[in-house]
Short mmCIF file of C-alpha atoms in Angstrom, two decimals:
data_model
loop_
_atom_site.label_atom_id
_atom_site.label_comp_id
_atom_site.label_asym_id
_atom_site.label_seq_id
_atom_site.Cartn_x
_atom_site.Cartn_y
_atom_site.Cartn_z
CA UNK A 1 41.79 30.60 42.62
CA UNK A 2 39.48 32.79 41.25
CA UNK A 3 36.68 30.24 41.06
CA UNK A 4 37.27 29.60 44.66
CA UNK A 5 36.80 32.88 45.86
CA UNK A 6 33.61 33.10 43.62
CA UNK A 7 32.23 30.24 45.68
CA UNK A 8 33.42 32.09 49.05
CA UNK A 9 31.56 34.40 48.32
CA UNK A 10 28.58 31.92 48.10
CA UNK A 11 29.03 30.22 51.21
CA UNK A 12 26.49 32.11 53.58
CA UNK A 13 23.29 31.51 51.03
CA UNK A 14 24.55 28.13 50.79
CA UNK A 15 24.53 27.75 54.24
CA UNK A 16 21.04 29.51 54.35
CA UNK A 17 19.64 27.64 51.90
CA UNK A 18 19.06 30.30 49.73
CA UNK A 19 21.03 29.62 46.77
CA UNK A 20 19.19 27.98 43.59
CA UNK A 21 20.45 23.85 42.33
CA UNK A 22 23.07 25.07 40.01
CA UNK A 23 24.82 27.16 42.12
CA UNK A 24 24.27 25.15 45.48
CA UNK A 25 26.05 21.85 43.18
CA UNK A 26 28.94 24.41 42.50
CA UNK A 27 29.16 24.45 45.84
CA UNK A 28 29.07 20.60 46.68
CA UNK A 29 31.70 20.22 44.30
CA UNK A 30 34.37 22.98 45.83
CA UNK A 31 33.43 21.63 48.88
CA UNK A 32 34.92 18.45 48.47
CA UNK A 33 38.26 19.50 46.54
CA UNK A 34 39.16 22.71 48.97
CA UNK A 35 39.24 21.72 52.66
CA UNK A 36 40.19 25.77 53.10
CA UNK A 37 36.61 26.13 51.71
CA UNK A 38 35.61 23.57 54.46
CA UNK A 39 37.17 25.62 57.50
CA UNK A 40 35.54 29.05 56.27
CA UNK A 41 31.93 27.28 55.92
CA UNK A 42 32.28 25.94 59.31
CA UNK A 43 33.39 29.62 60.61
CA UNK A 44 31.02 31.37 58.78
CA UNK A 45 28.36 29.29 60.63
CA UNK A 46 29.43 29.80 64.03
CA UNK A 47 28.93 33.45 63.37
CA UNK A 48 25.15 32.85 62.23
CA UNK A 49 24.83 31.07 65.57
CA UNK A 50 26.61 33.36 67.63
CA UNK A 51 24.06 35.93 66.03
CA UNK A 52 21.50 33.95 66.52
CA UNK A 53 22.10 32.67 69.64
CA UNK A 54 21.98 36.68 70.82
CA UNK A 55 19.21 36.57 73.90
CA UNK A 56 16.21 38.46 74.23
CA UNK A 57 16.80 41.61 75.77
CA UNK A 58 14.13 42.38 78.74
CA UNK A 59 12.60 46.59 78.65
CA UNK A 60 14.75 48.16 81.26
CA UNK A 61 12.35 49.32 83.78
CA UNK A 62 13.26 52.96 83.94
CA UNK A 63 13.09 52.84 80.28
CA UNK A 64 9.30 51.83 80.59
CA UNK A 65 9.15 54.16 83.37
CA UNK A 66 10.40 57.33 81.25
CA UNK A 67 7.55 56.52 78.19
CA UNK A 68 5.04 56.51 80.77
CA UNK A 69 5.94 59.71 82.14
CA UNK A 70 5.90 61.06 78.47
CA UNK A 71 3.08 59.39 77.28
CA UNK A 72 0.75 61.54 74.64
CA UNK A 73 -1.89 60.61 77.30
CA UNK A 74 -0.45 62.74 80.55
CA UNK A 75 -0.32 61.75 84.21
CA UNK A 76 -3.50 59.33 84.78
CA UNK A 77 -4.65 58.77 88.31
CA UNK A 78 -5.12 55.10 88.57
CA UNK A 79 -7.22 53.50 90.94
CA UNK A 80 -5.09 50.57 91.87
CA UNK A 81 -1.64 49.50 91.26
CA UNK A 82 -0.50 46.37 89.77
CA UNK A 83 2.70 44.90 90.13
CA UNK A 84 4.41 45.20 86.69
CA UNK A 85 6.75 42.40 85.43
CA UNK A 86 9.74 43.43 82.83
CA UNK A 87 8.07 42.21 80.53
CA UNK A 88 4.97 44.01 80.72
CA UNK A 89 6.18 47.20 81.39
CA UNK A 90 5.82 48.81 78.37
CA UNK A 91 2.39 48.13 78.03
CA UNK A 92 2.38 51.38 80.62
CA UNK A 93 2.71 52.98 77.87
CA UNK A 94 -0.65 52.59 76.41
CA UNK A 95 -2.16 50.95 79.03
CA UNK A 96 -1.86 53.73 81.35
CA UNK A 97 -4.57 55.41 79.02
CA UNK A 98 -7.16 52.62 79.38
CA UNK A 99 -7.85 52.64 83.35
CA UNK A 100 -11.27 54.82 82.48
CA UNK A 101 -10.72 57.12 85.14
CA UNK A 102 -12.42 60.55 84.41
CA UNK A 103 -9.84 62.83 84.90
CA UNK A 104 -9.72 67.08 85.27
CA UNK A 105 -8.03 69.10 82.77
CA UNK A 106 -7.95 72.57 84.16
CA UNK A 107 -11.95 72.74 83.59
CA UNK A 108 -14.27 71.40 85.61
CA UNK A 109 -16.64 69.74 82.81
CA UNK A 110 -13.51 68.62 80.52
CA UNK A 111 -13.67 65.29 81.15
CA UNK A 112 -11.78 62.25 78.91
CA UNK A 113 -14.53 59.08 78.37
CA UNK A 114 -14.50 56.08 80.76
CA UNK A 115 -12.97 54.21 77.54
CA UNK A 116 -11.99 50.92 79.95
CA UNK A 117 -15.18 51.07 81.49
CA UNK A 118 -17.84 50.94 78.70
CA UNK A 119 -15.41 47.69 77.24
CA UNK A 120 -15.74 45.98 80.87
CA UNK A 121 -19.33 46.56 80.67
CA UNK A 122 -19.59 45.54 77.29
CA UNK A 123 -17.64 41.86 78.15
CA UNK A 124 -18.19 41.49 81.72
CA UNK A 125 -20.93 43.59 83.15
CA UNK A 126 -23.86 41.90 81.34
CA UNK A 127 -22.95 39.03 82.98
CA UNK A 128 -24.55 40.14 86.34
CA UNK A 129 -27.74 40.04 85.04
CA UNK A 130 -30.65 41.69 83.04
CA UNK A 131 -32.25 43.93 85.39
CA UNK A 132 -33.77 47.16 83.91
CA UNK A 133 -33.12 50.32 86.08
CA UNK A 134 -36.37 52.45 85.08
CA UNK A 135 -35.19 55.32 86.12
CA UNK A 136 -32.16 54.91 83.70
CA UNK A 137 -34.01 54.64 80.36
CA UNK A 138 -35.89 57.29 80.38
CA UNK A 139 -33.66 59.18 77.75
CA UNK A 140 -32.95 56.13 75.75
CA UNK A 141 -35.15 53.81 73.32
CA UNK A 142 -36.32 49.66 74.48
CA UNK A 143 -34.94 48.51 71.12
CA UNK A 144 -33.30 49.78 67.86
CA UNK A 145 -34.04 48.18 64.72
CA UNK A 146 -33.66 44.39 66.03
CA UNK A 147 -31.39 45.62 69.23
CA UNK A 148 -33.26 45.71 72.46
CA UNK A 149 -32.52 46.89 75.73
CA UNK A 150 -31.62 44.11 77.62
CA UNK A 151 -29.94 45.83 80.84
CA UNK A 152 -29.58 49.09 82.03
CA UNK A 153 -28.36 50.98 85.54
CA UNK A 154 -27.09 54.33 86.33
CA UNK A 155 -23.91 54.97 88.80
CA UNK A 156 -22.04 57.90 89.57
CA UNK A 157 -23.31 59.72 86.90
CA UNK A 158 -22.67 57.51 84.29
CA UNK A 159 -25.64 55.43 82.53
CA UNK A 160 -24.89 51.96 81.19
CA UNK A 161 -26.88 50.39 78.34
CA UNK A 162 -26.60 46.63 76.75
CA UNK A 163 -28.83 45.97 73.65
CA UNK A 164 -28.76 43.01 71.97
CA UNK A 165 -29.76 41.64 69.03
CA UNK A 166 -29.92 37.36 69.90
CA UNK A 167 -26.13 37.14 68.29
CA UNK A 168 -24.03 40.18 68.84
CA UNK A 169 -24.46 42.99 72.25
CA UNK A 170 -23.55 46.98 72.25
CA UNK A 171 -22.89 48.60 75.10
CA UNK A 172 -24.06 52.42 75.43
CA UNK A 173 -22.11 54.44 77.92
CA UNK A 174 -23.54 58.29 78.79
CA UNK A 175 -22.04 60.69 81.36
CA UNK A 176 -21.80 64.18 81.53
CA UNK A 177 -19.19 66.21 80.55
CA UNK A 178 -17.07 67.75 77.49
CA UNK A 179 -14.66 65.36 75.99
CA UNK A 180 -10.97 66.28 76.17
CA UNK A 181 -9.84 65.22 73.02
CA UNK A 182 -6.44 65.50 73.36
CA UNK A 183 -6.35 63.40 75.99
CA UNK A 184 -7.78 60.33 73.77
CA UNK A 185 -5.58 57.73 72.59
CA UNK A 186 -4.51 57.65 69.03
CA UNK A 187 -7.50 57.05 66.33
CA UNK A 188 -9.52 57.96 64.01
CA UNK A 189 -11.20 61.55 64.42
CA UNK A 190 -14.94 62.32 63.00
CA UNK A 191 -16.30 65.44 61.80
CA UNK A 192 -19.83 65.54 63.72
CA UNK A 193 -22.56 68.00 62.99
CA UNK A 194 -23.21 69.85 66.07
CA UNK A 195 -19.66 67.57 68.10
CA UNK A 196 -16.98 65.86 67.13
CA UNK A 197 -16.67 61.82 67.17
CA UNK A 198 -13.43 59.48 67.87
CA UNK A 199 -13.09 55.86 67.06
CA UNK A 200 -10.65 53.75 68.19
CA UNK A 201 -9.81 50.22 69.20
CA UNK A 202 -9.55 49.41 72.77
CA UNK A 203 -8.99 45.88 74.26
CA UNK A 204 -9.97 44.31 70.66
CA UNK A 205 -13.18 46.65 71.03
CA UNK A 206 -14.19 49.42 68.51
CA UNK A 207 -15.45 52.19 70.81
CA UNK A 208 -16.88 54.93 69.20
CA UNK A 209 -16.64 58.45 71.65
CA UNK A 210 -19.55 60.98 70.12
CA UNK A 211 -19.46 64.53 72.09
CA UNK A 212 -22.18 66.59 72.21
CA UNK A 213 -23.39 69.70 74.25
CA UNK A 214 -22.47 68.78 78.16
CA UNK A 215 -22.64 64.91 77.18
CA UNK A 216 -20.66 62.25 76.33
CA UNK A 217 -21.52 59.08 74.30
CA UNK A 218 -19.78 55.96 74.62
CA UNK A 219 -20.64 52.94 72.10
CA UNK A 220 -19.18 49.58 72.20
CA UNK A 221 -19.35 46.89 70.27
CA UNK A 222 -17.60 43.63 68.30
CA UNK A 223 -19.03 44.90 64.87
CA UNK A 224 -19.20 48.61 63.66
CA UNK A 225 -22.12 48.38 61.86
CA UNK A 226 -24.40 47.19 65.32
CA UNK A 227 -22.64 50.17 67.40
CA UNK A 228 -24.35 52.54 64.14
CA UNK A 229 -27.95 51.03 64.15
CA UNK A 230 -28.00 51.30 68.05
CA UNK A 231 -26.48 54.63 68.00
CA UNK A 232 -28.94 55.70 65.11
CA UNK A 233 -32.07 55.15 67.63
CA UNK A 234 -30.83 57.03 70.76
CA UNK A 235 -33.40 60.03 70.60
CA UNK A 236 -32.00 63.70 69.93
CA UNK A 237 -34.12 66.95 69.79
CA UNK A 238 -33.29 68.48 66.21
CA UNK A 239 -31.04 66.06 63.86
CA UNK A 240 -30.48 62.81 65.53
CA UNK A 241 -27.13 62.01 67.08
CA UNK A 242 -27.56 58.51 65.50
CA UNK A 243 -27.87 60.53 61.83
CA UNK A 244 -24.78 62.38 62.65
CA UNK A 245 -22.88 59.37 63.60
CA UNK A 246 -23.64 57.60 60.40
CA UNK A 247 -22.69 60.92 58.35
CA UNK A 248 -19.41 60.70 60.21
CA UNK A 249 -19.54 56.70 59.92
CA UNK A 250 -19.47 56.97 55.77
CA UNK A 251 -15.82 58.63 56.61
CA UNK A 252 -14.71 55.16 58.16
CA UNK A 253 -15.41 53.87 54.84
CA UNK A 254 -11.97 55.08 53.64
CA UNK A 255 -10.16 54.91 57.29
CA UNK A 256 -11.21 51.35 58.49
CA UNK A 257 -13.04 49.85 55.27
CA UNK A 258 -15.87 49.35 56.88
CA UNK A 259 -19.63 49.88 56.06
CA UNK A 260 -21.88 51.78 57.86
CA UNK B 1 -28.68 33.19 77.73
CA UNK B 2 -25.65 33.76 79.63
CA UNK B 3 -24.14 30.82 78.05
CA UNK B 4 -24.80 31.88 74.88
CA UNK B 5 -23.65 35.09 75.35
CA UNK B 6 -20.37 33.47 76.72
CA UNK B 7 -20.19 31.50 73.91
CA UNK B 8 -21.09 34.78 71.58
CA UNK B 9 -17.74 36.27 72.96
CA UNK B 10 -15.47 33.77 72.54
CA UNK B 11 -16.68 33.90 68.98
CA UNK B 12 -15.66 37.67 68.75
CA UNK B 13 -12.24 36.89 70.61
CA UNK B 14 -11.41 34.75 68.12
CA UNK B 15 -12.15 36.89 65.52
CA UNK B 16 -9.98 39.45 67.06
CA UNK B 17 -7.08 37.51 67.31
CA UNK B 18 -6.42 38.59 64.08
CA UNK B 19 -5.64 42.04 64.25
CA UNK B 20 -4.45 42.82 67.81
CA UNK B 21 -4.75 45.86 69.55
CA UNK B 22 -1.70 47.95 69.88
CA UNK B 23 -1.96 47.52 73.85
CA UNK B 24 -1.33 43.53 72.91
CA UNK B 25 1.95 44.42 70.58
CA UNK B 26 3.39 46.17 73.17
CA UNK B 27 2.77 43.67 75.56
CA UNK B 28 3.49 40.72 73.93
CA UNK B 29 5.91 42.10 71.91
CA UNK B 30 7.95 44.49 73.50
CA UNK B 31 10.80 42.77 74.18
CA UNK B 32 11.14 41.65 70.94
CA UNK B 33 10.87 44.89 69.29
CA UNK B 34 13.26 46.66 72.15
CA UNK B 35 15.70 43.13 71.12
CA UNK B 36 15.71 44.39 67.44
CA UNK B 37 16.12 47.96 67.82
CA UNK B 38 19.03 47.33 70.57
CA UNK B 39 20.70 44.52 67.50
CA UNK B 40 20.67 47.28 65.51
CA UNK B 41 21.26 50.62 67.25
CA UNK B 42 24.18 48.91 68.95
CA UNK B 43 23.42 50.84 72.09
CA UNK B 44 21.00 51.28 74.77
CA UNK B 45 20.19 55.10 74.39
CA UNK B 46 19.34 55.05 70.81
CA UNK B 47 17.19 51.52 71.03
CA UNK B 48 14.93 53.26 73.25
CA UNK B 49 14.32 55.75 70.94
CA UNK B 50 13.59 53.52 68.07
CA UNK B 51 11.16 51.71 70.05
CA UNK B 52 9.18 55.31 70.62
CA UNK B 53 9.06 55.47 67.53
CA UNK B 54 8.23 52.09 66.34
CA UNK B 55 5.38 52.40 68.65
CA UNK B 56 4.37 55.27 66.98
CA UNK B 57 4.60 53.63 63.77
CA UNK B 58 2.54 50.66 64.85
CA UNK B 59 -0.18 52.44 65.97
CA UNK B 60 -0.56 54.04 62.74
CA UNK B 61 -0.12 50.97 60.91
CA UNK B 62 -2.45 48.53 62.82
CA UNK B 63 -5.53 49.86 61.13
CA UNK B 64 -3.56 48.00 57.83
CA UNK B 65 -1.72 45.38 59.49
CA UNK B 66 -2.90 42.24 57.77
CA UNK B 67 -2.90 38.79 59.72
CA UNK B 68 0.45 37.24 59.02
CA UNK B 69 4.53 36.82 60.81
CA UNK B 70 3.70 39.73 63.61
CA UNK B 71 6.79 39.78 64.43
CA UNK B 72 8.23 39.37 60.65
CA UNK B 73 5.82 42.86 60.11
CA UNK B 74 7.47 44.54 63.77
CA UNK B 75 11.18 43.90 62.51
CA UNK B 76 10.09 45.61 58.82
CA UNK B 77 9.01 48.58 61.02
CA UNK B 78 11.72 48.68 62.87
CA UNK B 79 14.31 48.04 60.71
CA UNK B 80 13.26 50.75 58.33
CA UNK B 81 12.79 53.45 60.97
CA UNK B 82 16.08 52.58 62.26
CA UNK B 83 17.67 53.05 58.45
CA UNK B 84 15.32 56.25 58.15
CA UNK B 85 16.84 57.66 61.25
CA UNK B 86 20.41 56.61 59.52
CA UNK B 87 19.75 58.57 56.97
CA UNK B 88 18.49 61.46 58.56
CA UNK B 89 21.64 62.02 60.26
CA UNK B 90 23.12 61.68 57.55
CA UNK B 91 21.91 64.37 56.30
CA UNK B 92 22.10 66.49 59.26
CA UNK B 93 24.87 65.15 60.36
CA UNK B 94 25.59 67.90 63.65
CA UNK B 95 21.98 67.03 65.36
CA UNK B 96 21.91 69.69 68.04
CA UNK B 97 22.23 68.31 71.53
CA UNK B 98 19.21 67.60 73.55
CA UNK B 99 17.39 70.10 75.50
CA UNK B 100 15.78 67.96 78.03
CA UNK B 101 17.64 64.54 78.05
CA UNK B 102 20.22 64.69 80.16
CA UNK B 103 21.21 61.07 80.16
CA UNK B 104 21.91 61.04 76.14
CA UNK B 105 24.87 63.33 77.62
CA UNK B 106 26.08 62.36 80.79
CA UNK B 107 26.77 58.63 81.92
CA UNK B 108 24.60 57.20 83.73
CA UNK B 109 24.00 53.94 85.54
CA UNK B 110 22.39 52.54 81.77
CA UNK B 111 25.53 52.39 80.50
CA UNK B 112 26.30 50.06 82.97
CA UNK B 113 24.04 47.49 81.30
CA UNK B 114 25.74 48.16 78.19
CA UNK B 115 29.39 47.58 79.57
CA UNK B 116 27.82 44.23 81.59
CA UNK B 117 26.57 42.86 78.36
CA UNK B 118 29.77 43.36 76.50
CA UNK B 119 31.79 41.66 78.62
CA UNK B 120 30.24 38.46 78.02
CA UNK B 121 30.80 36.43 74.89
CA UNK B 122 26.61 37.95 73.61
CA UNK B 123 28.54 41.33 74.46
CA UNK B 124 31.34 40.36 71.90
CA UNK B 125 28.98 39.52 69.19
CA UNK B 126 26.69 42.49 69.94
CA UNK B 127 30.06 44.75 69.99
CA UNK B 128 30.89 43.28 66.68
CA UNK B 129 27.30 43.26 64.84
CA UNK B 130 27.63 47.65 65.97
CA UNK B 131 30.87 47.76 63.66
CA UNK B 132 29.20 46.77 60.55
CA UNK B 133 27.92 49.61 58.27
CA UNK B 134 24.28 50.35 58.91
CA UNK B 135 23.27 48.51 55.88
CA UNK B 136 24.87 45.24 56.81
CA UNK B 137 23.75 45.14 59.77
CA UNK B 138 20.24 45.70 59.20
CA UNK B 139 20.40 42.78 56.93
CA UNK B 140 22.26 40.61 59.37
CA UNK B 141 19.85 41.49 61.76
CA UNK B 142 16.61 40.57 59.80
CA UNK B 143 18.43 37.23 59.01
CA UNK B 144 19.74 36.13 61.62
CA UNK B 145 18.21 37.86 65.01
CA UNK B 146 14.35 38.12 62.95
CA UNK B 147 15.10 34.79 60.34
CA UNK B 148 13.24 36.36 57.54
CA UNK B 149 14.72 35.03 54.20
CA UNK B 150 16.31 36.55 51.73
CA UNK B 151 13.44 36.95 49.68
CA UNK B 152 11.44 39.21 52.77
CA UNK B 153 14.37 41.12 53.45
CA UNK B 154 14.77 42.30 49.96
CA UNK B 155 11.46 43.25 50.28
CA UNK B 156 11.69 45.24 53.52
CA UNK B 157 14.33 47.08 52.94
CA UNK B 158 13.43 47.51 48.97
CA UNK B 159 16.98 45.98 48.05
CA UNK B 160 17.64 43.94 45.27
CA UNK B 161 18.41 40.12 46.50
CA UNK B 162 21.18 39.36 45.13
CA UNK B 163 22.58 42.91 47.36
CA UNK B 164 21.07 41.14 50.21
CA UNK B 165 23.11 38.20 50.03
CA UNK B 166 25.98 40.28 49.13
CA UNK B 167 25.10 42.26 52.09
CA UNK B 168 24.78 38.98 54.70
CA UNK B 169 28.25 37.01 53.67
CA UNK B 170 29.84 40.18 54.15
CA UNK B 171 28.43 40.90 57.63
CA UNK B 172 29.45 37.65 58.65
CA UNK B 173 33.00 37.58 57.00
CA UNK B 174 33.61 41.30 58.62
CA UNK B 175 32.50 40.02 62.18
CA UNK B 176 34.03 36.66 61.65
CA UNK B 177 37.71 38.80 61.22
CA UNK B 178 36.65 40.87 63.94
CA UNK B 179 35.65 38.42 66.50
CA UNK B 180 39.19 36.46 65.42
CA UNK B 181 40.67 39.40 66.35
CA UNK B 182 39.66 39.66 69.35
CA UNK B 183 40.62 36.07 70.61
CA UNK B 184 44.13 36.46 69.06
CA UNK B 185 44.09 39.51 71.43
CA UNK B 186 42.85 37.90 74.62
#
């Protein structure tokens, strides 16, 4: 009796196939002399389907609703609305933080960084063409260490760089303004000389945010070490922005293992 | 050029695919994350919570996520924030009431959800999988809702195996009696 109820209690790895040869022929064998044993194995599974069979629940809506009204980000203007499925409604959550809008925070220069809008121009933009706006480089170097300037334009304040190197592009965002930290998604902060840095991930993009004085930097790119070399040539008046960027860049080291 | 550049991207998207962005758990995989948290909170109120702070957790752990079982590394997370909020109570066991959340309080129409679901057969499985201790459940949950193996769940929940399977024939006997029960009832 006892043996039996030592194999009872073996049933659901055997079942699972998780039990090793010995104990899975123990099995076999009690198998075949208790038909009790039978009926219980044969229960036993139509609980693991029953679990199994459990359906995937859809996000409520006002569930995906409520995180976007509490999202770390705050109430974002957007500048369309899109139908949202179930399914995709609780990419509000962090999505709701990607729409690049510049956005007031109580002061009038505060501004948080078109993040959306520097990884559109980085993957789409370029597409349009290579024109050269002159009167949009005139703060910002033809080429950077094997990177040249390869498009440029200015709207609504904001300037818009693509340099390329033959294999891989960066995209250089500049607009005026202070950067509202708090307002940036979740990443990975950087002690700058003279401003503060952020570096985060957005759409499969690193984008590097660099404040400094009344502007802010955007960088984009597919590999961190081609948003540094760009970033090292944009011209500065003291210390370079591009040599405080790589001091703060030997800190990603330890938080992304990656190389400046 | 452009074609080149086109063909430059597709490069980089592939190489992304490996470690998504956090926007591209959520949206691929929030059901399946709310789906875990709801197997194993048992109820509607507290799932949402544990898929705050799941989200929370993911974001922080992205930066180390390795390319592997997404969904095998979301049900680790959520599993053990669900047994860390277990034993948290636990040890506050009279959690004051919340300030702000009215609906953790009152009924409202959520609960409706809850009471649809449990009237179907799902709902009878789902009401027995919340009577299990925490600890069998979260087991019977990984193995049977997730299908990690024995092996991964002793991992994730840093449990030695042979618990595990001690853990999982349990579960099942204790909702097998339960769901007998309730036909033997009806």
């Amino acid at each position: 009796m006892n043996q039996i109820e030592n194999v009872s209690e073996l049933l659901s790895a055997y079942m699972d196939n998780e039990l090793d040869d010995h104990e899975r022929r123990r099995v076999d064998e009690a198998l075949t002399l208790d038909e009790a044993l039978v009926d219980e194995l044969r229960s036993m599974r139509q609980i693991r389907e029953a679990v199994r069979d459990l359906p995937l629940l859809d996000i409520p809506d006002e569930f995906a609703q409520r995180l976007e009204r509490r999202s770390p980000f705050g109430p974002v203007a957007r500048p369309r609305r899109r139908t949202r499925t179930r399914a995709g409604a609780l990419s509000a959550l962090v999505s709701v933080a990607f729409w690049g809008v510049l956005v007031g925070t109580g002061s009038s220069t505060e501004v948080l960084p078109d993040l959306a809008g520097v990884v559109a121009f980085h993957t789409d933009g370029s597409e349009s063409g290579t024109e050269i706006d002159p009167s949009a480089v005139d703060a910002m170097p033809m080429s950077a260490d094997g990177f040249s300037l390869v498009e440029a334009s200015r709207s609504e304040g904001v300037d818009q760089y693509l340099y390329s190197n033959g294999v891989d592009d960066v995209a250089v965002m500049v607009q005026r303004g202070r950067v509202d930290w708090d307002g940036l998604p979740i990443g990975s902060r950087l002690d700058v000389e003279d401003g503060a840095g952020w570096l985060g991930d957005i759409d499969g993009r690193h984008v590097l945010v660099v404040g400094r004085g009344d502007s802010v930097y955007l960088v984009t790119g597919s590999v961190v070490d081609d948003m540094f070399v760009v970033s090292n040539a944009m011209p500065e008046t003291e210390r370079s922005l591009g040599d405080r960027i790589v001091d703060a860049s030997r800190e990603l080291v330890d938080l992304v293992g990656v190389q400046p | 050029m452009v074609d080149s550049r086109r063909a430059r991207r597709r490069s980089r998207a592939q190489h992304h695919q490996a470690v998504p962005t956090w926007e591209e758990v959520a949206r691929e995989h929030g059901a399946f994350i709310y789906t875990v948290a709801y197997r194993l909170t048992g109820n509607r109120a507290e799932a949402e919570d544990l898929v705050q702070d799941v989200l929370v957790r993911v974001q922080r752990g992205l930066r180390t996520f390795r390319p592997g079982s997404m969904q095998g590394w979301l049900s680790r997370i959520t599993t053990n924030a669900f047994l860390d909020e277990v034993r948290r109570k636990k040890r506050r066991p009279t959690d004051a009431l919340p300030d702000e959340n009215p609906e953790r309080v009152l009924p409202t129409s959520d609960a409706a959800d809850d009471v649809l679901e449990q009237s179907t057969f799902s709902g009878e499985v789902q009401v027995a999988l919340a009577q299990l201790s925490d600890d069998f459940r979260a087991a019977l949950v990984l193995s049977d809702v997730v299908g990690l193996s024995y092996a991964e769940i002793a991992e994730a929940l840093d449990t030695p195996i042979g618990t595990i399977r001690s853990r999982i024939h349990r579960a099942r006997s204790q909702m097998r009696d339960v769901l007998d029960q309730d036909r033997s009832a009806t």
